[in-house]
Amino acid sequence: MKLQEKIPEENLTKLMEFVLLGFSDVPHLQWFLFGLFLVTYIVILMGNSTIFVITKWDPALQSPMYFFLGNFSCLEICYVSVTLPRMLTNLWTQRRTISLVACATQMCWVLILGATECFLLAVMAYDRYVAICNPLRYPLVMSHKVCVQLVVGSWISGVPVQIGQTIQIFSLPFCGSNLINHFFCDIPPILKLACGNTFVNVMMVYLIAVLFVMVPFLLILLSYGKIISTIFKLPSATSRGKAFSTCSSHLIVVALFFGSAIITYLRPRTQDSAGTDKVLSLFYTIVTPLFNPMIYSLRNKDVIMALRKLL
């Protein structure tokens, strides 16, 4: 038993850095992937920055819905900037090492911003619920003060829990391989490198995923259940179509983000799940931020008009 305790300590001095394998299994596509992800990153920055600017600048977009959309676009910029620059650097230099501290920092920010996105999407669903189900009370219920409080709460509510979860994971002894079969420091591939019993850590991951992913998702489903019930009671097809159009963009983003996140963190782990994890992670870290501006601009007349004014 004493020998088993000493081995992790000795190996901890060696494992001061990890290697992010990323997409090294397709060496002939490295430059293609670099170009693809670079263009994607530029499009994400430009698209979400534009949405953020017009929601702050255009007088016609000064309602709670666009206040939340502006904050969501800002969040998407932060979220993608935690993972994509590192991935681009690795593809460009082919040096895939990342220090233990940098890996823990990246994981912590991914978890915090991911939790923020879950809460913010739930807040946006609540905003649509109040607007459609209680339109007369909407200006009172969704006052500017309440909107600011909901946004601030979304940004900070996951901070202490996710910092604690990151510290707990990186307090584990890492012995043996330092190869992370992923393009960023995510929980499942890091736990695979830990030696010793990780049962408590795995259970904590499931518990926190339920609290920060499933609970907001169920609140969104509850809100849209009420919304759909109210919409079907509207007298004219025109009013029903208008009500649906204000919700459809948000529903598409919810499906993209929560669908991939729930499958990634709540499905049973298997030995050959690394490839699936990488593909699913692309959806909630890159695809959702990429399509967010397109979904909202193409399906929203007010946003299209604001873009025309800006241009």
CSV table of C-alpha atoms in Angstrom, one decimal:
chain,number,residue,atom,x,y,z
A,1,MET,CA,0.0,0.0,0.0
A,2,LYS,CA,2.9,2.4,0.8
A,3,LEU,CA,4.4,1.7,-2.6
A,4,GLN,CA,1.1,2.4,-4.4
A,5,GLU,CA,0.9,5.7,-2.6
A,6,LYS,CA,4.5,6.7,-3.6
A,7,ILE,CA,4.1,6.0,-7.3
A,8,PRO,CA,1.5,8.7,-8.0
A,9,GLU,CA,3.6,11.2,-6.2
A,10,GLU,CA,6.7,10.4,-8.3
A,11,ASN,CA,4.7,10.5,-11.5
A,12,LEU,CA,3.1,13.8,-10.5
A,13,THR,CA,6.4,15.5,-10.9
A,14,LYS,CA,6.6,14.1,-14.5
A,15,LEU,CA,3.1,15.0,-15.4
A,16,MET,CA,3.4,18.7,-15.2
A,17,GLU,CA,2.0,18.9,-18.7
A,18,PHE,CA,-0.4,17.1,-21.0
A,19,VAL,CA,-0.6,16.5,-24.7
A,20,LEU,CA,-3.8,17.5,-26.5
A,21,LEU,CA,-4.1,14.9,-29.4
A,22,GLY,CA,-6.9,16.8,-31.0
A,23,PHE,CA,-7.2,15.7,-34.6
A,24,SER,CA,-3.7,14.1,-34.9
A,25,ASP,CA,-5.3,10.9,-36.1
A,26,VAL,CA,-5.8,12.6,-39.5
A,27,PRO,CA,-2.3,14.0,-40.2
A,28,HIS,CA,-3.0,14.7,-43.9
A,29,LEU,CA,-5.8,17.0,-42.9
A,30,GLN,CA,-4.0,19.3,-40.5
A,31,TRP,CA,-3.7,22.3,-42.7
A,32,PHE,CA,-7.2,21.9,-44.1
A,33,LEU,CA,-8.5,21.8,-40.5
A,34,PHE,CA,-6.4,24.8,-39.5
A,35,GLY,CA,-7.9,26.8,-42.4
A,36,LEU,CA,-11.4,25.6,-41.7
A,37,PHE,CA,-11.3,26.4,-38.0
A,38,LEU,CA,-9.6,29.7,-38.6
A,39,VAL,CA,-12.3,30.8,-41.0
A,40,THR,CA,-14.9,29.5,-38.5
A,41,TYR,CA,-13.4,31.5,-35.6
A,42,ILE,CA,-13.4,34.7,-37.7
A,43,VAL,CA,-17.0,34.2,-38.7
A,44,ILE,CA,-18.0,33.5,-35.1
A,45,LEU,CA,-16.3,36.6,-33.8
A,46,MET,CA,-17.7,38.8,-36.6
A,47,GLY,CA,-21.2,37.4,-36.5
A,48,ASN,CA,-21.7,37.5,-32.7
A,49,SER,CA,-19.9,40.9,-32.4
A,50,THR,CA,-22.4,42.3,-35.0
A,51,ILE,CA,-25.4,41.0,-33.1
A,52,PHE,CA,-24.0,42.4,-29.8
A,53,VAL,CA,-23.4,45.8,-31.4
A,54,ILE,CA,-26.8,46.2,-33.0
A,55,THR,CA,-28.6,45.1,-29.9
A,56,LYS,CA,-26.8,47.9,-28.0
A,57,TRP,CA,-26.9,50.5,-30.8
A,58,ASP,CA,-30.3,50.2,-32.5
A,59,PRO,CA,-33.3,51.9,-30.7
A,60,ALA,CA,-35.7,49.3,-32.1
A,61,LEU,CA,-33.8,46.5,-30.4
A,62,GLN,CA,-34.0,47.8,-26.8
A,63,SER,CA,-36.4,45.2,-25.5
A,64,PRO,CA,-35.6,42.4,-23.0
A,65,MET,CA,-35.4,39.8,-25.7
A,66,TYR,CA,-32.6,41.6,-27.5
A,67,PHE,CA,-30.9,42.5,-24.3
A,68,PHE,CA,-30.6,38.8,-23.6
A,69,LEU,CA,-29.6,38.1,-27.2
A,70,GLY,CA,-26.8,40.6,-26.9
A,71,ASN,CA,-25.5,39.0,-23.8
A,72,PHE,CA,-25.8,35.6,-25.3
A,73,SER,CA,-23.7,36.7,-28.3
A,74,CYS,CA,-21.0,38.1,-26.0
A,75,LEU,CA,-21.1,34.8,-24.1
A,76,GLU,CA,-20.6,32.8,-27.4
A,77,ILE,CA,-17.5,34.9,-28.2
A,78,CYS,CA,-16.0,34.2,-24.8
A,79,TYR,CA,-16.9,30.5,-24.9
A,80,VAL,CA,-15.4,29.8,-28.3
A,81,SER,CA,-12.3,31.9,-27.4
A,82,VAL,CA,-11.5,29.5,-24.6
A,83,THR,CA,-11.0,26.5,-26.9
A,84,LEU,CA,-10.4,27.5,-30.6
A,85,PRO,CA,-7.2,29.7,-30.3
A,86,ARG,CA,-5.4,26.9,-28.5
A,87,MET,CA,-6.6,24.4,-31.1
A,88,LEU,CA,-5.5,26.7,-33.9
A,89,THR,CA,-2.1,27.1,-32.3
A,90,ASN,CA,-1.7,23.3,-32.0
A,91,LEU,CA,-2.6,22.8,-35.6
A,92,TRP,CA,-0.2,25.5,-36.8
A,93,THR,CA,2.8,24.5,-34.7
A,94,GLN,CA,2.1,20.8,-34.2
A,95,ARG,CA,3.2,21.3,-30.6
A,96,ARG,CA,0.3,20.0,-28.7
A,97,THR,CA,1.6,20.2,-25.1
A,98,ILE,CA,-0.4,22.1,-22.5
A,99,SER,CA,0.7,22.7,-18.9
A,100,LEU,CA,-1.3,21.3,-16.0
A,101,VAL,CA,-2.2,24.8,-14.8
A,102,ALA,CA,-3.2,25.9,-18.3
A,103,CYS,CA,-5.3,22.7,-18.8
A,104,ALA,CA,-7.1,23.3,-15.4
A,105,THR,CA,-7.7,26.9,-16.3
A,106,GLN,CA,-9.2,26.0,-19.7
A,107,MET,CA,-11.4,23.4,-18.2
A,108,CYS,CA,-12.6,25.8,-15.5
A,109,TRP,CA,-13.6,28.5,-18.0
A,110,VAL,CA,-15.3,26.0,-20.3
A,111,LEU,CA,-17.4,24.7,-17.4
A,112,ILE,CA,-18.2,28.2,-16.1
A,113,LEU,CA,-19.2,29.5,-19.5
A,114,GLY,CA,-21.1,26.3,-20.3
A,115,ALA,CA,-23.1,26.7,-17.1
A,116,THR,CA,-23.8,30.3,-18.0
A,117,GLU,CA,-25.1,29.4,-21.4
A,118,CYS,CA,-27.5,26.8,-19.9
A,119,PHE,CA,-28.9,29.4,-17.5
A,120,LEU,CA,-29.0,32.2,-20.1
A,121,LEU,CA,-31.0,30.0,-22.5
A,122,ALA,CA,-33.4,29.2,-19.7
A,123,VAL,CA,-33.8,32.9,-19.0
A,124,MET,CA,-34.5,33.6,-22.6
A,125,ALA,CA,-37.2,30.9,-22.6
A,126,TYR,CA,-38.7,32.5,-19.5
A,127,ASP,CA,-38.7,35.8,-21.3
A,128,ARG,CA,-40.6,34.3,-24.2
A,129,TYR,CA,-43.0,32.6,-21.8
A,130,VAL,CA,-43.9,36.0,-20.1
A,131,ALA,CA,-44.1,37.8,-23.4
A,132,ILE,CA,-46.6,35.3,-24.9
A,133,CYS,CA,-48.5,34.0,-21.9
A,134,ASN,CA,-48.7,37.2,-19.9
A,135,PRO,CA,-48.3,40.1,-22.4
A,136,LEU,CA,-50.0,42.7,-20.2
A,137,ARG,CA,-47.6,42.0,-17.3
A,138,TYR,CA,-44.5,41.7,-19.5
A,139,PRO,CA,-43.2,45.3,-19.1
A,140,LEU,CA,-43.6,45.0,-15.3
A,141,VAL,CA,-42.3,41.5,-14.9
A,142,MET,CA,-39.3,41.9,-17.3
A,143,SER,CA,-38.2,45.3,-16.2
A,144,HIS,CA,-34.6,46.4,-17.0
A,145,LYS,CA,-33.6,45.8,-13.4
A,146,VAL,CA,-35.0,42.3,-13.4
A,147,CYS,CA,-33.3,41.6,-16.8
A,148,VAL,CA,-29.9,42.7,-15.4
A,149,GLN,CA,-30.3,40.6,-12.3
A,150,LEU,CA,-31.2,37.5,-14.4
A,151,VAL,CA,-28.2,38.0,-16.6
A,152,VAL,CA,-25.8,38.6,-13.7
A,153,GLY,CA,-27.2,35.6,-11.9
A,154,SER,CA,-26.6,33.5,-15.1
A,155,TRP,CA,-23.0,34.6,-15.3
A,156,ILE,CA,-22.0,34.1,-11.7
A,157,SER,CA,-24.2,31.3,-10.4
A,158,GLY,CA,-22.0,28.5,-11.7
A,159,VAL,CA,-18.6,30.0,-10.8
A,160,PRO,CA,-18.1,28.5,-7.3
A,161,VAL,CA,-19.4,25.1,-8.2
A,162,GLN,CA,-17.3,24.8,-11.4
A,163,ILE,CA,-14.2,26.1,-9.7
A,164,GLY,CA,-14.7,23.5,-7.0
A,165,GLN,CA,-15.3,20.7,-9.5
A,166,THR,CA,-12.1,21.7,-11.4
A,167,ILE,CA,-10.0,21.7,-8.2
A,168,GLN,CA,-11.4,18.3,-7.2
A,169,ILE,CA,-10.6,16.8,-10.6
A,170,PHE,CA,-7.0,18.2,-10.8
A,171,SER,CA,-6.4,17.1,-7.2
A,172,LEU,CA,-6.4,13.5,-8.4
A,173,PRO,CA,-3.0,11.8,-9.0
A,174,PHE,CA,-2.2,11.4,-12.7
A,175,CYS,CA,0.2,8.5,-13.4
A,176,GLY,CA,1.0,6.9,-16.7
A,177,SER,CA,-0.1,8.4,-20.0
A,178,ASN,CA,-0.4,12.2,-20.4
A,179,LEU,CA,-2.2,12.0,-23.8
A,180,ILE,CA,-5.6,13.8,-23.8
A,181,ASN,CA,-7.6,12.4,-26.7
A,182,HIS,CA,-9.5,15.6,-27.2
A,183,PHE,CA,-9.0,19.1,-28.7
A,184,PHE,CA,-9.4,20.8,-25.3
A,185,CYS,CA,-9.3,19.9,-21.6
A,186,ASP,CA,-12.7,18.4,-21.0
A,187,ILE,CA,-13.8,16.3,-18.0
A,188,PRO,CA,-14.2,12.8,-19.5
A,189,PRO,CA,-10.7,12.5,-21.2
A,190,ILE,CA,-9.0,14.0,-18.1
A,191,LEU,CA,-10.7,11.5,-15.8
A,192,LYS,CA,-9.4,8.7,-18.0
A,193,LEU,CA,-5.8,9.7,-17.2
A,194,ALA,CA,-6.4,9.7,-13.4
A,195,CYS,CA,-5.2,6.8,-11.4
A,196,GLY,CA,-6.9,5.4,-8.4
A,197,ASN,CA,-10.7,5.3,-7.7
A,198,THR,CA,-12.5,8.1,-9.6
A,199,PHE,CA,-16.0,6.9,-8.7
A,200,VAL,CA,-16.8,9.9,-6.5
A,201,ASN,CA,-15.5,12.3,-9.2
A,202,VAL,CA,-17.7,10.6,-11.9
A,203,MET,CA,-20.7,10.8,-9.7
A,204,MET,CA,-20.0,14.5,-9.0
A,205,VAL,CA,-19.8,15.1,-12.8
A,206,TYR,CA,-23.2,13.4,-13.2
A,207,LEU,CA,-24.7,15.4,-10.3
A,208,ILE,CA,-23.5,18.7,-11.5
A,209,ALA,CA,-24.5,18.0,-15.1
A,210,VAL,CA,-28.0,17.2,-13.9
A,211,LEU,CA,-28.1,20.5,-11.9
A,212,PHE,CA,-26.6,22.8,-14.5
A,213,VAL,CA,-27.7,21.1,-17.7
A,214,MET,CA,-30.9,19.0,-17.1
A,215,VAL,CA,-32.6,21.5,-14.7
A,216,PRO,CA,-32.4,24.5,-17.1
A,217,PHE,CA,-33.4,22.2,-20.0
A,218,LEU,CA,-36.5,21.0,-18.1
A,219,LEU,CA,-37.4,24.6,-17.2
A,220,ILE,CA,-37.1,25.5,-21.0
A,221,LEU,CA,-39.3,22.5,-21.8
A,222,LEU,CA,-41.8,23.6,-19.2
A,223,SER,CA,-41.8,27.2,-20.5
A,224,TYR,CA,-42.3,26.1,-24.1
A,225,GLY,CA,-45.1,23.7,-23.1
A,226,LYS,CA,-47.0,26.7,-21.6
A,227,ILE,CA,-46.1,28.8,-24.7
A,228,ILE,CA,-47.3,26.2,-27.2
A,229,SER,CA,-50.5,25.7,-25.2
A,230,THR,CA,-51.1,29.5,-25.3
A,231,ILE,CA,-50.3,29.9,-29.0
A,232,PHE,CA,-52.8,27.2,-30.0
A,233,LYS,CA,-55.5,29.2,-28.2
A,234,LEU,CA,-54.8,32.4,-30.2
A,235,PRO,CA,-57.8,33.2,-32.5
A,236,SER,CA,-56.0,33.9,-35.9
A,237,ALA,CA,-53.4,32.0,-37.9
A,238,THR,CA,-51.4,35.3,-38.3
A,239,SER,CA,-51.0,35.8,-34.6
A,240,ARG,CA,-50.1,32.2,-34.1
A,241,GLY,CA,-47.4,32.4,-36.8
A,242,LYS,CA,-46.0,35.6,-35.3
A,243,ALA,CA,-45.8,34.1,-31.9
A,244,PHE,CA,-44.1,31.0,-33.2
A,245,SER,CA,-41.5,33.0,-35.2
A,246,THR,CA,-40.3,34.8,-32.0
A,247,CYS,CA,-39.6,31.4,-30.4
A,248,SER,CA,-38.3,29.3,-33.3
A,249,SER,CA,-34.7,30.8,-33.4
A,250,HIS,CA,-34.3,30.2,-29.7
A,251,LEU,CA,-35.6,26.6,-30.0
A,252,ILE,CA,-33.0,25.8,-32.7
A,253,VAL,CA,-30.1,27.0,-30.5
A,254,VAL,CA,-31.5,25.1,-27.5
A,255,ALA,CA,-31.7,21.9,-29.5
A,256,LEU,CA,-28.1,22.3,-30.8
A,257,PHE,CA,-26.5,23.1,-27.5
A,258,PHE,CA,-28.5,21.0,-25.0
A,259,GLY,CA,-28.7,18.0,-27.3
A,260,SER,CA,-24.9,17.6,-27.7
A,261,ALA,CA,-24.2,18.6,-24.1
A,262,ILE,CA,-26.6,16.1,-22.6
A,263,ILE,CA,-25.3,13.2,-24.7
A,264,THR,CA,-21.7,14.1,-23.9
A,265,TYR,CA,-22.0,14.4,-20.1
A,266,LEU,CA,-24.9,12.2,-19.2
A,267,ARG,CA,-24.5,9.1,-21.4
A,268,PRO,CA,-22.7,6.0,-20.0
A,269,ARG,CA,-18.9,6.1,-20.7
A,270,THR,CA,-17.3,3.5,-22.9
A,271,GLN,CA,-13.7,2.7,-23.9
A,272,ASP,CA,-14.2,3.8,-27.6
A,273,SER,CA,-16.2,7.0,-26.9
A,274,ALA,CA,-13.4,9.5,-27.4
A,275,GLY,CA,-14.2,10.1,-31.1
A,276,THR,CA,-17.9,10.6,-30.3
A,277,ASP,CA,-17.0,13.0,-27.5
A,278,LYS,CA,-14.9,15.1,-29.9
A,279,VAL,CA,-17.7,15.3,-32.5
A,280,LEU,CA,-20.3,16.2,-29.9
A,281,SER,CA,-18.1,18.8,-28.3
A,282,LEU,CA,-17.7,20.5,-31.7
A,283,PHE,CA,-21.5,21.1,-31.6
A,284,TYR,CA,-21.7,22.9,-28.3
A,285,THR,CA,-18.3,24.7,-28.4
A,286,ILE,CA,-18.2,25.7,-32.1
A,287,VAL,CA,-21.3,24.9,-34.1
A,288,THR,CA,-23.7,26.7,-31.8
A,289,PRO,CA,-21.7,29.9,-31.6
A,290,LEU,CA,-21.3,29.7,-35.4
A,291,PHE,CA,-25.0,29.4,-36.2
A,292,ASN,CA,-26.3,31.7,-33.5
A,293,PRO,CA,-26.0,34.9,-35.5
A,294,MET,CA,-27.3,33.3,-38.6
A,295,ILE,CA,-30.3,31.7,-36.9
A,296,TYR,CA,-31.3,35.0,-35.2
A,297,SER,CA,-30.6,37.3,-38.2
A,298,LEU,CA,-32.2,35.1,-40.9
A,299,ARG,CA,-35.4,34.5,-38.9
A,300,ASN,CA,-35.9,37.9,-37.3
A,301,LYS,CA,-37.1,40.9,-39.3
A,302,ASP,CA,-36.1,43.4,-36.6
A,303,VAL,CA,-32.5,42.1,-36.6
A,304,ILE,CA,-32.4,42.2,-40.5
A,305,MET,CA,-33.6,45.8,-40.4
A,306,ALA,CA,-31.0,46.8,-37.8
A,307,LEU,CA,-28.3,45.1,-39.9
A,308,ARG,CA,-29.4,47.1,-43.0
A,309,LYS,CA,-29.2,50.4,-41.0
A,310,LEU,CA,-25.7,49.4,-39.7
A,311,LEU,CA,-24.4,48.6,-43.1
